[in-house]
Coordinates of C-alpha atoms in Angstrom, one line a residue:
X868 CA 0.1 -0.1 0.1
X869 CA 3.0 2.3 1.1
X870 CA 4.6 1.6 -2.7
X871 CA 1.3 1.9 -4.4
X872 CA 0.9 5.6 -3.0
X873 CA 3.9 6.6 -3.5
X874 CA 3.4 5.2 -7.3
X875 CA 0.4 7.7 -7.4
X876 CA 2.2 10.9 -6.0
X877 CA 4.7 10.5 -8.7
X878 CA 2.3 10.1 -11.1
X879 CA 0.5 13.6 -9.9
X880 CA 3.6 15.4 -10.0
X881 CA 4.2 13.8 -13.3
X882 CA 7.3 12.4 -12.9
X883 CA 5.8 8.9 -14.0
X884 CA 3.1 7.7 -16.1
X885 CA 0.7 4.6 -15.9
X886 CA 0.8 2.2 -18.7
X887 CA -1.0 -0.5 -19.3
X888 CA -2.0 -2.9 -22.2
X889 CA -3.5 -6.1 -22.8
X890 CA -0.1 -8.1 -22.2
X891 CA 0.5 -6.2 -19.2
X892 CA -3.2 -7.1 -17.6
X893 CA -1.8 -10.1 -16.2
X894 CA 0.9 -8.4 -14.5
X895 CA -0.8 -5.5 -13.2
X896 CA -0.2 -1.9 -13.7
X897 CA 3.1 -0.7 -15.3
X898 CA 4.8 2.8 -14.8
X899 CA 7.4 4.7 -17.0
X900 CA 9.4 7.9 -16.3
X901 CA 8.3 10.4 -18.6
X902 CA 11.2 11.9 -19.0
X903 CA 15.0 10.0 -19.7
X904 CA 17.0 12.5 -17.4
X905 CA 14.7 11.9 -14.5
X906 CA 15.0 8.3 -15.0
X907 CA 19.0 8.3 -15.3
X908 CA 18.6 11.0 -11.9
X909 CA 17.0 8.7 -10.1
X910 CA 19.1 6.0 -11.1
X911 CA 22.5 7.9 -10.1
X912 CA 20.8 8.4 -6.6
X913 CA 20.8 4.5 -5.8
X914 CA 24.0 3.2 -4.0
X915 CA 25.7 1.1 -6.0
X916 CA 25.2 -1.8 -3.9
X917 CA 21.5 -0.9 -4.5
X918 CA 22.0 -0.8 -7.9
X919 CA 22.8 -4.0 -8.5
X920 CA 20.1 -5.6 -6.0
X921 CA 17.4 -3.6 -8.7
X922 CA 19.4 -5.2 -11.8
X923 CA 19.4 -8.9 -10.2
X924 CA 15.4 -8.3 -9.3
X925 CA 14.7 -7.0 -12.9
X926 CA 16.5 -10.1 -14.4
X927 CA 14.9 -12.7 -12.1
X928 CA 11.5 -11.2 -12.9
X929 CA 12.3 -11.8 -16.5
X930 CA 13.4 -15.0 -15.8
X931 CA 10.4 -15.7 -14.3
X932 CA 7.7 -14.1 -16.5
X933 CA 9.8 -14.7 -19.6
X934 CA 10.3 -18.5 -18.7
X935 CA 9.3 -19.8 -22.4
X936 CA 10.9 -17.1 -23.9
X937 CA 14.2 -16.3 -22.7
X938 CA 16.1 -16.1 -26.1
X939 CA 14.1 -13.5 -27.3
X940 CA 14.9 -11.2 -23.8
X941 CA 18.6 -12.6 -23.3
X942 CA 20.3 -9.6 -24.3
X943 CA 17.9 -7.9 -21.7
X944 CA 19.2 -10.8 -19.0
X945 CA 22.8 -10.5 -19.8
X946 CA 22.9 -6.8 -19.3
X947 CA 20.9 -6.8 -15.8
X948 CA 23.0 -9.6 -14.7
X949 CA 26.0 -8.1 -16.0
X950 CA 25.1 -4.9 -13.8
X951 CA 24.2 -7.1 -10.8
X952 CA 27.8 -8.5 -11.0
X953 CA 26.8 -11.9 -11.8
X954 CA 29.1 -12.6 -14.5
X955 CA 28.3 -15.7 -14.9
X956 CA 24.6 -15.7 -15.9
X957 CA 26.0 -12.7 -17.5
X958 CA 28.3 -15.0 -19.7
X959 CA 25.5 -17.3 -20.4
X960 CA 23.1 -15.3 -21.6
X961 CA 25.0 -13.2 -23.7
X962 CA 26.1 -16.3 -25.7
X963 CA 22.3 -16.8 -26.2
X964 CA 21.6 -13.2 -27.2
X965 CA 24.3 -13.8 -29.7
X966 CA 22.6 -17.3 -31.1
X967 CA 19.5 -15.2 -31.0
X968 CA 20.7 -13.0 -33.5
X969 CA 22.8 -15.3 -35.4
X970 CA 19.7 -17.4 -36.3
X971 CA 18.1 -14.3 -37.8
X972 CA 21.5 -13.7 -39.8
X973 CA 21.5 -10.1 -37.7
X974 CA 25.5 -11.1 -37.6
X975 CA 26.6 -7.8 -36.2
X976 CA 24.2 -7.5 -33.7
X977 CA 25.2 -10.8 -33.0
X978 CA 29.1 -10.1 -32.6
X979 CA 28.1 -7.3 -30.4
X980 CA 27.0 -9.9 -27.6
X981 CA 29.7 -12.5 -28.5
X982 CA 32.6 -9.5 -28.0
X983 CA 30.5 -8.9 -24.4
X984 CA 30.8 -12.6 -23.9
X985 CA 34.5 -12.6 -24.8
X986 CA 35.0 -9.7 -22.5
X987 CA 33.5 -11.4 -19.6
X988 CA 35.9 -14.3 -19.7
X989 CA 39.1 -12.1 -20.7
X990 CA 38.5 -10.3 -17.1
X991 CA 38.4 -13.9 -15.5
X992 CA 34.5 -14.7 -15.6
X993 CA 34.8 -18.7 -15.1
X994 CA 33.8 -20.6 -18.2
X995 CA 33.2 -24.2 -18.8
X996 CA 35.1 -26.0 -21.6
X997 CA 31.7 -26.0 -23.8
X998 CA 31.2 -22.6 -23.1
X999 CA 34.3 -21.4 -24.6
X1000 CA 34.2 -23.8 -27.6
X1001 CA 30.8 -22.1 -28.2
X1002 CA 32.4 -18.5 -27.6
X1003 CA 35.0 -18.7 -30.1
X1004 CA 33.6 -20.9 -32.7
X1005 CA 30.4 -18.9 -32.9
X1006 CA 32.6 -15.3 -32.6
X1007 CA 34.9 -16.6 -35.4
X1008 CA 32.0 -17.4 -38.0
X1009 CA 30.4 -14.3 -37.3
X1010 CA 33.5 -12.9 -38.2
X1011 CA 33.9 -14.6 -41.3
X1012 CA 30.3 -13.9 -42.3
X1013 CA 31.6 -10.2 -42.1
X1014 CA 34.3 -11.2 -44.1
X1015 CA 37.3 -9.9 -41.3
X1016 CA 39.0 -12.8 -41.6
X1017 CA 42.1 -11.6 -39.6
X1018 CA 40.0 -10.7 -36.7
X1019 CA 38.5 -14.4 -37.4
X1020 CA 41.9 -15.7 -37.6
X1021 CA 42.9 -13.8 -34.3
X1022 CA 40.0 -14.7 -32.4
X1023 CA 41.2 -18.5 -33.4
X1024 CA 44.6 -17.7 -31.9
X1025 CA 43.4 -16.3 -28.7
X1026 CA 41.4 -19.6 -28.6
X1027 CA 44.3 -21.7 -28.8
X1028 CA 46.1 -19.8 -26.2
X1029 CA 43.1 -20.3 -23.7
X1030 CA 43.2 -24.3 -24.8
X1031 CA 47.0 -24.6 -23.9
X1032 CA 47.0 -22.2 -20.8
X1033 CA 44.2 -24.5 -19.4
X1034 CA 45.4 -27.9 -20.9
X1035 CA 42.2 -28.6 -22.8
X1036 CA 42.5 -31.1 -25.5
X1037 CA 39.3 -30.1 -27.4
X1038 CA 39.5 -26.6 -27.4
X1039 CA 43.0 -26.7 -28.9
X1040 CA 41.7 -28.8 -31.6
X1041 CA 38.9 -26.5 -32.4
X1042 CA 41.5 -23.3 -32.5
X1043 CA 44.0 -25.4 -34.8
X1044 CA 41.4 -26.2 -37.2
X1045 CA 39.6 -23.1 -37.3
X1046 CA 42.6 -21.4 -38.0
X1047 CA 43.2 -24.9 -41.0
X1048 CA 40.1 -24.0 -42.5
X1049 CA 40.8 -19.9 -42.8
X1050 CA 43.9 -21.2 -45.1
X1051 CA 42.3 -23.3 -47.1
X1052 CA 39.3 -21.2 -48.7
X1053 CA 39.7 -18.6 -51.0
X1054 CA 40.4 -15.2 -48.7
X1055 CA 42.8 -13.0 -47.7
X1056 CA 44.4 -16.0 -45.8
X1057 CA 44.7 -18.7 -48.2
X1058 CA 47.9 -20.5 -47.9
X1059 CA 48.3 -24.4 -48.6
X1060 CA 51.7 -24.8 -47.4
X1061 CA 50.7 -23.2 -44.0
X1062 CA 47.0 -24.7 -44.1
X1063 CA 48.4 -28.0 -44.7
X1064 CA 51.0 -28.1 -41.6
X1065 CA 48.0 -26.9 -39.4
X1066 CA 46.0 -29.8 -41.0
X1067 CA 48.3 -32.2 -39.7
X1068 CA 48.3 -30.5 -36.3
X1069 CA 44.7 -30.9 -36.3
X1070 CA 44.6 -34.4 -37.6
X1071 CA 47.1 -35.7 -34.7
X1072 CA 45.0 -34.4 -32.3
X1073 CA 41.6 -35.7 -33.7
X1074 CA 43.2 -39.0 -33.7
X1075 CA 44.0 -38.7 -30.2
X1076 CA 40.9 -38.0 -29.3
X1077 CA 38.8 -39.9 -31.4
X1078 CA 37.3 -37.0 -32.9
X1079 CA 35.9 -38.3 -36.4
X1080 CA 33.7 -35.2 -37.0
X1081 CA 36.7 -33.0 -37.0
X1082 CA 38.8 -35.5 -39.3
X1083 CA 35.9 -35.3 -41.4
X1084 CA 36.4 -31.1 -41.5
X1085 CA 40.5 -31.9 -41.9
X1086 CA 39.6 -33.7 -44.9
X1087 CA 37.6 -31.7 -46.4
X1088 CA 40.0 -28.6 -45.8
X1089 CA 42.9 -30.7 -47.3
X1090 CA 40.7 -31.1 -50.5
X1091 CA 40.1 -27.1 -50.7
X1092 CA 44.0 -26.6 -50.5
X1093 CA 44.6 -28.6 -53.5
X1094 CA 41.4 -27.7 -55.0
X1095 CA 42.9 -24.4 -55.5
X1096 CA 46.0 -25.1 -56.4
X1097 CA 47.5 -25.9 -60.5
X1098 CA 47.1 -29.8 -60.8
X1099 CA 45.8 -31.2 -58.0
X1100 CA 42.6 -32.2 -58.7
X1101 CA 43.1 -35.9 -58.0
X1102 CA 44.3 -35.6 -54.2
X1103 CA 41.5 -33.1 -54.0
X1104 CA 38.9 -35.8 -55.0
X1105 CA 40.8 -38.3 -52.3
X1106 CA 40.4 -36.1 -49.9
X1107 CA 37.2 -34.9 -50.3
X1108 CA 35.7 -38.7 -51.0
X1109 CA 37.4 -39.5 -47.4
X1110 CA 35.7 -36.7 -45.9
X1111 CA 32.6 -37.3 -47.3
X1112 CA 32.8 -41.1 -46.1
X1113 CA 33.6 -39.9 -42.6
X1114 CA 30.7 -37.6 -42.8
X1115 CA 28.1 -39.8 -43.7
X1116 CA 29.3 -42.9 -41.8
X1117 CA 28.5 -40.4 -38.9
X1118 CA 25.5 -38.6 -39.8
X1119 CA 26.7 -35.3 -39.7
X1120 CA 24.2 -33.9 -42.6
X1121 CA 25.6 -30.7 -42.6
X1122 CA 28.8 -31.5 -43.2
X1123 CA 27.7 -34.0 -45.8
X1124 CA 26.4 -30.8 -47.9
X1125 CA 29.0 -28.5 -47.3
X1126 CA 31.8 -31.4 -48.8
X1127 CA 29.1 -32.4 -51.8
X1128 CA 29.3 -28.5 -52.2
X1129 CA 32.9 -27.9 -53.3
X1130 CA 34.0 -31.5 -54.4
X1131 CA 31.5 -30.8 -57.2
X1132 CA 33.8 -27.8 -58.7
X1133 CA 36.7 -30.2 -58.3
X1134 CA 35.0 -33.0 -60.3
X1135 CA 33.9 -30.4 -62.7
X1136 CA 37.4 -29.2 -63.5
X1137 CA 38.4 -32.9 -63.4
X1138 CA 35.8 -33.5 -66.6
X1139 CA 33.1 -35.8 -64.3
X1140 CA 30.4 -33.6 -65.1
X1141 CA 27.6 -36.1 -64.2
X1142 CA 29.2 -37.0 -60.6
X1143 CA 29.6 -32.8 -60.4
X1144 CA 25.8 -32.2 -60.7
X1145 CA 25.0 -35.4 -58.6
X1146 CA 26.9 -33.7 -55.8
X1147 CA 25.3 -30.0 -55.8
X1148 CA 21.9 -31.4 -56.0
X1149 CA 22.1 -33.6 -53.3
X1150 CA 24.0 -30.6 -51.7
X1151 CA 20.7 -28.0 -52.4
X1152 CA 18.4 -30.7 -51.0
X1153 CA 20.3 -30.8 -47.8
X1154 CA 20.8 -27.2 -47.4
X1155 CA 17.5 -26.8 -48.0
X1156 CA 16.2 -29.3 -45.5
X1157 CA 18.8 -27.7 -43.1
X1158 CA 17.7 -24.4 -43.4
X1159 CA 21.1 -23.2 -44.6
X1160 CA 20.0 -19.7 -46.0
X1161 CA 23.8 -18.3 -47.0
X1162 CA 25.2 -22.2 -48.1
X1163 CA 21.8 -22.5 -50.2
X1164 CA 22.8 -19.5 -51.8
X1165 CA 26.3 -20.5 -52.5
X1166 CA 24.5 -23.8 -53.6
X1167 CA 22.7 -21.9 -56.3
X1168 CA 24.8 -19.7 -57.5
X1169 CA 27.6 -22.5 -58.2
X1170 CA 24.6 -24.5 -60.0
X1171 CA 24.1 -21.5 -62.1
X1172 CA 27.5 -21.5 -63.3
X1173 CA 27.4 -25.3 -64.1
X1174 CA 24.1 -24.3 -66.2
X1175 CA 26.4 -21.6 -68.3
X1176 CA 29.0 -23.9 -68.9
X1177 CA 26.4 -26.5 -70.3
X1178 CA 24.9 -23.7 -72.5
X1179 CA 21.6 -23.0 -70.5
X1180 CA 21.9 -19.6 -69.7
X1181 CA 17.9 -18.7 -68.5
X1182 CA 18.3 -22.1 -66.4
X1183 CA 21.5 -20.1 -65.1
X1184 CA 19.5 -16.9 -64.3
X1185 CA 17.0 -18.3 -62.3
X1186 CA 19.6 -19.8 -60.2
X1187 CA 21.4 -16.5 -59.9
X1188 CA 18.2 -14.4 -58.9
X1189 CA 17.3 -16.9 -56.3
X1190 CA 20.7 -16.6 -54.9
X1191 CA 20.9 -12.9 -54.8
X1192 CA 17.2 -12.5 -53.6
X1193 CA 18.4 -15.1 -50.2
X1194 CA 21.8 -13.5 -50.0
X1195 CA 20.0 -9.8 -50.0
X1196 CA 17.4 -10.8 -47.5
X1197 CA 19.9 -12.1 -45.1
X1198 CA 22.5 -9.2 -45.8
X1199 CA 25.6 -12.1 -47.1
X1200 CA 27.2 -8.9 -49.1
X1201 CA 29.5 -12.5 -49.8
X1202 CA 26.7 -14.0 -51.9
X1203 CA 25.1 -10.8 -53.3
X1204 CA 28.5 -10.3 -55.0
X1205 CA 29.3 -13.9 -56.0
X1206 CA 25.7 -14.3 -57.7
X1207 CA 25.3 -10.6 -59.0
X1208 CA 29.0 -11.3 -61.1
X1209 CA 28.3 -14.9 -62.5
X1210 CA 24.8 -13.7 -63.6
X1211 CA 26.7 -11.1 -65.8
X1212 CA 28.1 -13.9 -67.6
X1213 CA 25.0 -15.6 -68.6
X1214 CA 23.5 -11.9 -70.0
X1215 CA 26.7 -11.7 -71.9
X1216 CA 26.2 -15.0 -73.6
X1217 CA 22.8 -13.4 -74.2
X1218 CA 24.1 -10.6 -75.8
X1219 CA 22.4 -8.3 -72.9
X1220 CA 25.7 -6.4 -72.5
X1221 CA 23.4 -3.8 -70.7
X1222 CA 22.8 -5.7 -68.1
X1223 CA 26.1 -7.7 -68.1
X1224 CA 28.5 -4.8 -67.8
X1225 CA 26.2 -3.6 -64.5
X1226 CA 26.5 -6.9 -63.1
X1227 CA 30.2 -7.5 -63.5
X1228 CA 30.4 -4.0 -62.2
X1229 CA 28.2 -4.4 -59.2
X1230 CA 29.1 -7.9 -58.5
X1231 CA 32.7 -6.9 -58.4
X1232 CA 32.3 -3.9 -56.0
X1233 CA 30.5 -6.1 -53.9
X1234 CA 33.0 -8.6 -53.8
X1235 CA 35.6 -6.1 -52.9
X1236 CA 33.4 -5.3 -50.0
X1237 CA 33.3 -8.7 -49.0
X1238 CA 37.2 -10.2 -49.6
X1239 CA 35.8 -12.5 -51.9
X1240 CA 38.8 -12.9 -54.2
X1241 CA 37.2 -15.0 -57.0
X1242 CA 34.5 -12.1 -57.4
X1243 CA 37.1 -9.7 -57.2
X1244 CA 38.9 -11.2 -60.0
X1245 CA 37.1 -13.0 -62.6
X1246 CA 34.2 -10.5 -63.2
X1247 CA 36.8 -7.5 -64.1
X1248 CA 38.8 -10.1 -66.6
X1249 CA 35.4 -11.1 -68.1
X1250 CA 34.5 -7.4 -68.5
X1251 CA 37.8 -6.6 -69.8
X1252 CA 36.6 -8.6 -72.7
X1253 CA 33.6 -7.3 -73.2
X1254 CA 35.0 -3.8 -73.9
X1255 CA 37.3 -5.7 -76.1
X1256 CA 34.4 -7.2 -78.0
X1257 CA 32.7 -4.2 -78.6
X1258 CA 35.5 -2.1 -79.6
X1259 CA 36.9 -0.5 -76.9
X1260 CA 39.8 -2.3 -75.8
X1261 CA 41.7 1.0 -74.4
X1262 CA 38.5 0.5 -71.4
X1263 CA 39.8 -3.3 -71.0
X1264 CA 43.5 -2.1 -70.2
X1265 CA 42.2 0.0 -67.7
X1266 CA 40.2 -2.5 -66.0
X1267 CA 43.0 -4.8 -65.7
X1268 CA 45.6 -2.2 -64.9
X1269 CA 43.3 -1.2 -61.9
X1270 CA 42.7 -5.1 -61.1
X1271 CA 46.8 -6.1 -61.3
X1272 CA 47.7 -3.0 -58.8
X1273 CA 45.1 -3.5 -56.4
X1274 CA 44.8 -7.5 -56.0
X1275 CA 47.8 -9.3 -54.5
X1276 CA 46.1 -12.5 -54.7
X1277 CA 47.5 -15.5 -52.9
X1278 CA 45.6 -18.1 -55.0
X1279 CA 48.2 -20.1 -57.7
X1280 CA 45.0 -20.6 -60.1
X1281 CA 44.7 -16.8 -60.5
X1282 CA 48.9 -15.7 -61.0
X1283 CA 49.0 -16.9 -64.8
X1284 CA 45.6 -15.7 -65.6
X1285 CA 46.1 -12.3 -64.9
X1286 CA 49.4 -11.8 -66.4
X1287 CA 48.6 -13.1 -69.6
X1288 CA 45.2 -11.2 -70.0
X1289 CA 47.0 -8.1 -68.5
X1290 CA 49.8 -8.4 -71.4
X1291 CA 47.4 -9.2 -73.7
X1292 CA 45.5 -6.2 -73.4
X1293 CA 48.8 -4.0 -72.8
X1294 CA 49.8 -5.3 -76.9
X1295 CA 46.1 -4.7 -77.9
X1296 CA 46.7 -0.9 -77.1
X1297 CA 50.2 -0.7 -78.4
X1298 CA 52.2 -1.0 -75.1
X1299 CA 54.7 -3.4 -74.3
X1300 CA 53.8 -6.3 -72.3
X1301 CA 54.6 -5.9 -68.5
X1302 CA 58.4 -5.9 -68.0
X1303 CA 58.9 -9.5 -66.1
X1304 CA 56.4 -10.9 -68.1
X1305 CA 58.2 -14.8 -69.0
X1306 CA 55.1 -16.3 -69.8
X1307 CA 54.5 -19.1 -72.9
X1308 CA 51.2 -20.6 -74.2
X1309 CA 52.6 -23.9 -72.6
X1310 CA 51.9 -22.4 -69.3
X1311 CA 48.2 -22.7 -70.1
X1312 CA 46.6 -25.8 -68.2
X1313 CA 43.1 -27.1 -68.2
X1314 CA 43.9 -28.4 -64.7
X1315 CA 43.7 -24.4 -63.5
X1316 CA 40.1 -24.8 -63.9
X1317 CA 37.9 -24.4 -67.1
X1318 CA 37.3 -20.8 -66.2
X1319 CA 40.7 -19.6 -65.7
X1320 CA 41.7 -21.9 -68.6
X1321 CA 39.4 -20.5 -70.8
X1322 CA 40.6 -16.5 -70.5
X1323 CA 44.0 -17.4 -70.2
X1324 CA 44.1 -19.2 -73.5
X1325 CA 41.4 -16.7 -75.1
X1326 CA 44.0 -14.4 -74.0
X1327 CA 47.0 -15.6 -75.6
X1328 CA 44.8 -16.7 -78.9
X1329 CA 44.3 -12.9 -79.2
X1330 CA 47.9 -11.9 -78.3
X1331 CA 49.1 -14.7 -80.8
X1332 CA 46.5 -12.8 -83.8
X1333 CA 47.6 -9.6 -82.9
X1334 CA 51.4 -10.5 -83.5
X1335 CA 50.9 -12.3 -86.6
X1336 CA 51.3 -15.8 -85.0
X1337 CA 48.9 -17.1 -87.5
X1338 CA 49.2 -20.8 -87.7
X1339 CA 50.3 -21.0 -83.2
X1340 CA 47.0 -18.9 -83.2
X1341 CA 45.0 -21.4 -84.9
X1342 CA 47.1 -24.9 -82.9
X1343 CA 46.1 -23.0 -79.8
X1344 CA 42.4 -22.5 -81.2
X1345 CA 42.0 -26.2 -81.8
X1346 CA 43.7 -27.4 -78.5
X1347 CA 41.0 -24.6 -76.7
X1348 CA 38.3 -26.4 -78.9
X1349 CA 39.7 -29.9 -77.6
X1350 CA 39.4 -29.2 -74.3
X1351 CA 36.1 -28.1 -74.1
X1352 CA 34.5 -30.4 -76.8
X1353 CA 36.4 -33.4 -74.8
X1354 CA 33.7 -31.9 -71.8
X1355 CA 31.0 -30.9 -73.6
X1356 CA 31.3 -26.8 -72.7
X1357 CA 29.8 -25.9 -75.3
X1358 CA 29.9 -21.1 -74.1
X1359 CA 33.6 -22.1 -74.0
X1360 CA 34.0 -23.6 -77.5
X1361 CA 32.5 -20.6 -79.7
X1362 CA 35.0 -18.4 -79.0
X1363 CA 38.1 -20.5 -80.1
X1364 CA 36.1 -20.9 -83.3
X1365 CA 35.5 -17.7 -84.2
X1366 CA 39.1 -16.8 -83.4
X1367 CA 40.2 -19.7 -85.6
X1368 CA 38.3 -18.7 -88.5
X1369 CA 39.6 -15.4 -88.8
X1370 CA 43.0 -16.7 -88.6
X1371 CA 42.2 -19.3 -91.3
X1372 CA 41.0 -16.7 -93.3
X1373 CA 44.1 -14.8 -93.6
X1374 CA 46.1 -18.2 -93.9
X1375 CA 44.1 -18.5 -96.8
X1376 CA 42.3 -21.6 -95.6
X1377 CA 38.8 -20.7 -96.4
X1378 CA 37.0 -23.6 -96.3
X1379 CA 38.5 -24.4 -92.8
X1380 CA 37.4 -21.1 -91.9
X1381 CA 34.2 -22.2 -92.9
X1382 CA 33.8 -25.0 -91.3
X1383 CA 34.4 -23.1 -88.0
X1384 CA 32.1 -20.6 -88.6
X1385 CA 29.4 -23.1 -89.6
X1386 CA 30.0 -25.1 -86.3
X1387 CA 30.4 -21.9 -83.8
X1388 CA 26.6 -20.4 -85.3
X1389 CA 25.0 -24.1 -85.2
X1390 CA 26.4 -24.2 -81.5
X1391 CA 25.6 -20.7 -80.8
X1392 CA 21.9 -20.9 -82.1
X1393 CA 21.4 -24.0 -80.2
X1394 CA 22.1 -22.0 -76.8
X1395 CA 21.3 -18.5 -77.6
X1396 CA 24.5 -17.2 -77.5
X1397 CA 23.6 -14.2 -79.4
X1398 CA 26.9 -12.4 -78.7
X1399 CA 28.7 -15.0 -80.8
X1400 CA 25.9 -14.5 -83.6
X1401 CA 26.4 -11.3 -84.5
X1402 CA 30.2 -11.6 -84.8
X1403 CA 30.5 -14.8 -86.6
X1404 CA 27.2 -14.2 -89.2
X1405 CA 29.0 -11.4 -91.5
X1406 CA 32.3 -13.3 -91.6
X1407 CA 30.3 -16.6 -92.5
X1408 CA 28.2 -14.4 -95.0
X1409 CA 31.7 -13.4 -96.6
X1410 CA 32.9 -16.6 -97.3
X1411 CA 28.9 -18.1 -98.4
X1412 CA 29.1 -17.9 -102.2
X1413 CA 24.7 -17.8 -102.9
X1414 CA 24.4 -13.7 -103.1
X1415 CA 20.7 -14.4 -101.5
X1416 CA 21.9 -16.4 -98.6
X1417 CA 24.6 -13.9 -98.1
X1418 CA 22.6 -11.4 -97.6
X1419 CA 20.1 -13.3 -95.4
X1420 CA 23.6 -13.9 -93.2
X1421 CA 24.1 -10.2 -92.9
X1422 CA 20.8 -9.2 -92.5
X1423 CA 20.5 -11.1 -89.4
X1424 CA 23.6 -10.4 -88.1
X1425 CA 22.8 -6.2 -88.8
X1426 CA 19.4 -7.0 -86.3
X1427 CA 21.3 -8.5 -83.6
X1428 CA 23.7 -5.7 -84.2
X1429 CA 20.8 -3.0 -83.9
X1430 CA 19.9 -4.4 -80.4
X1431 CA 23.6 -4.2 -79.1
X1432 CA 23.7 -1.0 -80.2
X1433 CA 20.7 0.5 -78.5
X1434 CA 21.4 -1.3 -75.3
X1435 CA 25.3 0.3 -75.0
X1436 CA 25.1 2.2 -72.2
X1437 CA 27.6 5.0 -73.1
X1438 CA 28.3 7.0 -76.1
X1439 CA 31.9 5.6 -76.0
X1440 CA 30.7 2.3 -76.1
X1441 CA 28.6 3.0 -78.8
X1442 CA 31.5 4.6 -80.8
X1443 CA 33.5 1.5 -80.4
X1444 CA 31.2 -0.8 -81.6
X1445 CA 30.0 1.1 -84.7
X1446 CA 34.1 1.3 -85.5
X1447 CA 34.1 -2.2 -85.4
X1448 CA 35.0 -3.6 -89.1
X1449 CA 32.4 -6.1 -89.2
X1450 CA 29.9 -3.6 -88.2
X1451 CA 30.7 -0.4 -90.5
X1452 CA 30.8 -3.4 -93.4
X1453 CA 27.0 -4.3 -92.4
X1454 CA 26.4 -0.8 -92.4
X1455 CA 24.7 -0.1 -89.1
X1456 CA 24.4 3.9 -88.1

């Protein structure tokens, strides 16, 4: 009664406001301060010891009132228990608050709670091994999702120090394994040499502990270390299949999906497309069932890339759009950069240059933000080729120069590709190749991966054509075609056939040139590859003896060229395109 009288007096004095809602009816009336300054003054007037008592009572009241919804109120509980001096419960609720935020993809918010939990532990709050595994593991994963890989590495190094100081073998294994993983995937810390050393340490610890889950992860990491090194596909497949065998045996579905997601790419680079497709499909089903949205988006983008290689450009766009929608919804910049970058490839093949340029530009910028190396490199290489195709090689050179100055990639796959593409654009623009470039066509290896091989090979072909080494250009085109044809990759055959025909015409081998153009046309028409058709048709018309048939080919080319001209986003690109010899001969204005 005394309390109620005091509350009524404070309401009359306009210090408090009575508040009662339908939700509060079972709890009695509620009161709030009318002004924050009044509340702060009242709070500060309490002795420190009494404040702690108030915070504890508030926290315990929350625990009772919301016993079925503690995760929703974990952040508030963590705050009040921390202010009450109950560090143990503050730690527990900070971890729960971080988990709750991660569950709704609020990664930045989750990091705030995990950071508070870490501060408690560093300050001496007692924590059992399970809590430390949870804290460092979840905090590290959140940092990785934010593309803060160096901070994640620092987190795992601190985790290892805690483990060694406390002689906790499971914690040490988790720390070494996490550091291994950072050096096994494409990011700024990729280092297969150091990664293998860490993997060997982790494997020894895992075998001592009989930890099969960790063994599956370690072999997965070894697969990825080999996967991103040139010529190690067989080693990668062996490690991946061993990882998959362990994960299936222990029923770890999430790890099965992760391994399948990655081994599919290794199968592709080895020409084992049926096995790769099956792996992607199984992984995609698992990701949907598990509700793992970031990995579902990654899988969809991977699937779209495969569809491009098989000539299904519209099907690829469907995959990329779903991946981008998911990544945008969960605020995953990495996924946004990946899906946008690769969607540009599909639009390029369809002759949609406006969308192509936009996707490559935005996708690579998002990849910069996310620290996604593949998304930083490959879209820019492809954008340079788009500019070359449209008669603006100087713009392609600018792209490659900026890329070579800004990307210090640690991935061996990319080094020869970047060097030869830059050299090609330098020479096309009348410049000497970069000092120190000592490349050779023999350096171009399909085992680098088909995407890297494609642009490295085409760059050498462009260089050979530009310098008049026509026989070598034809030979390299034939090799390129054989590699792609041998693996049924339609989209990457047509460029080489187009370049081969140009060299063959200059060599006077017109019949052979016409055969290459006819095949390129048939392939391009079969998959809707309009960017190839507008280049092939005028050349084929020149080699067609029947006048009416030749004119029909030119008319078809003119229609596609007009569409290209109308969609180009700048006057500079339109001028470059209209100045191309084949476009001028068609008479397009």
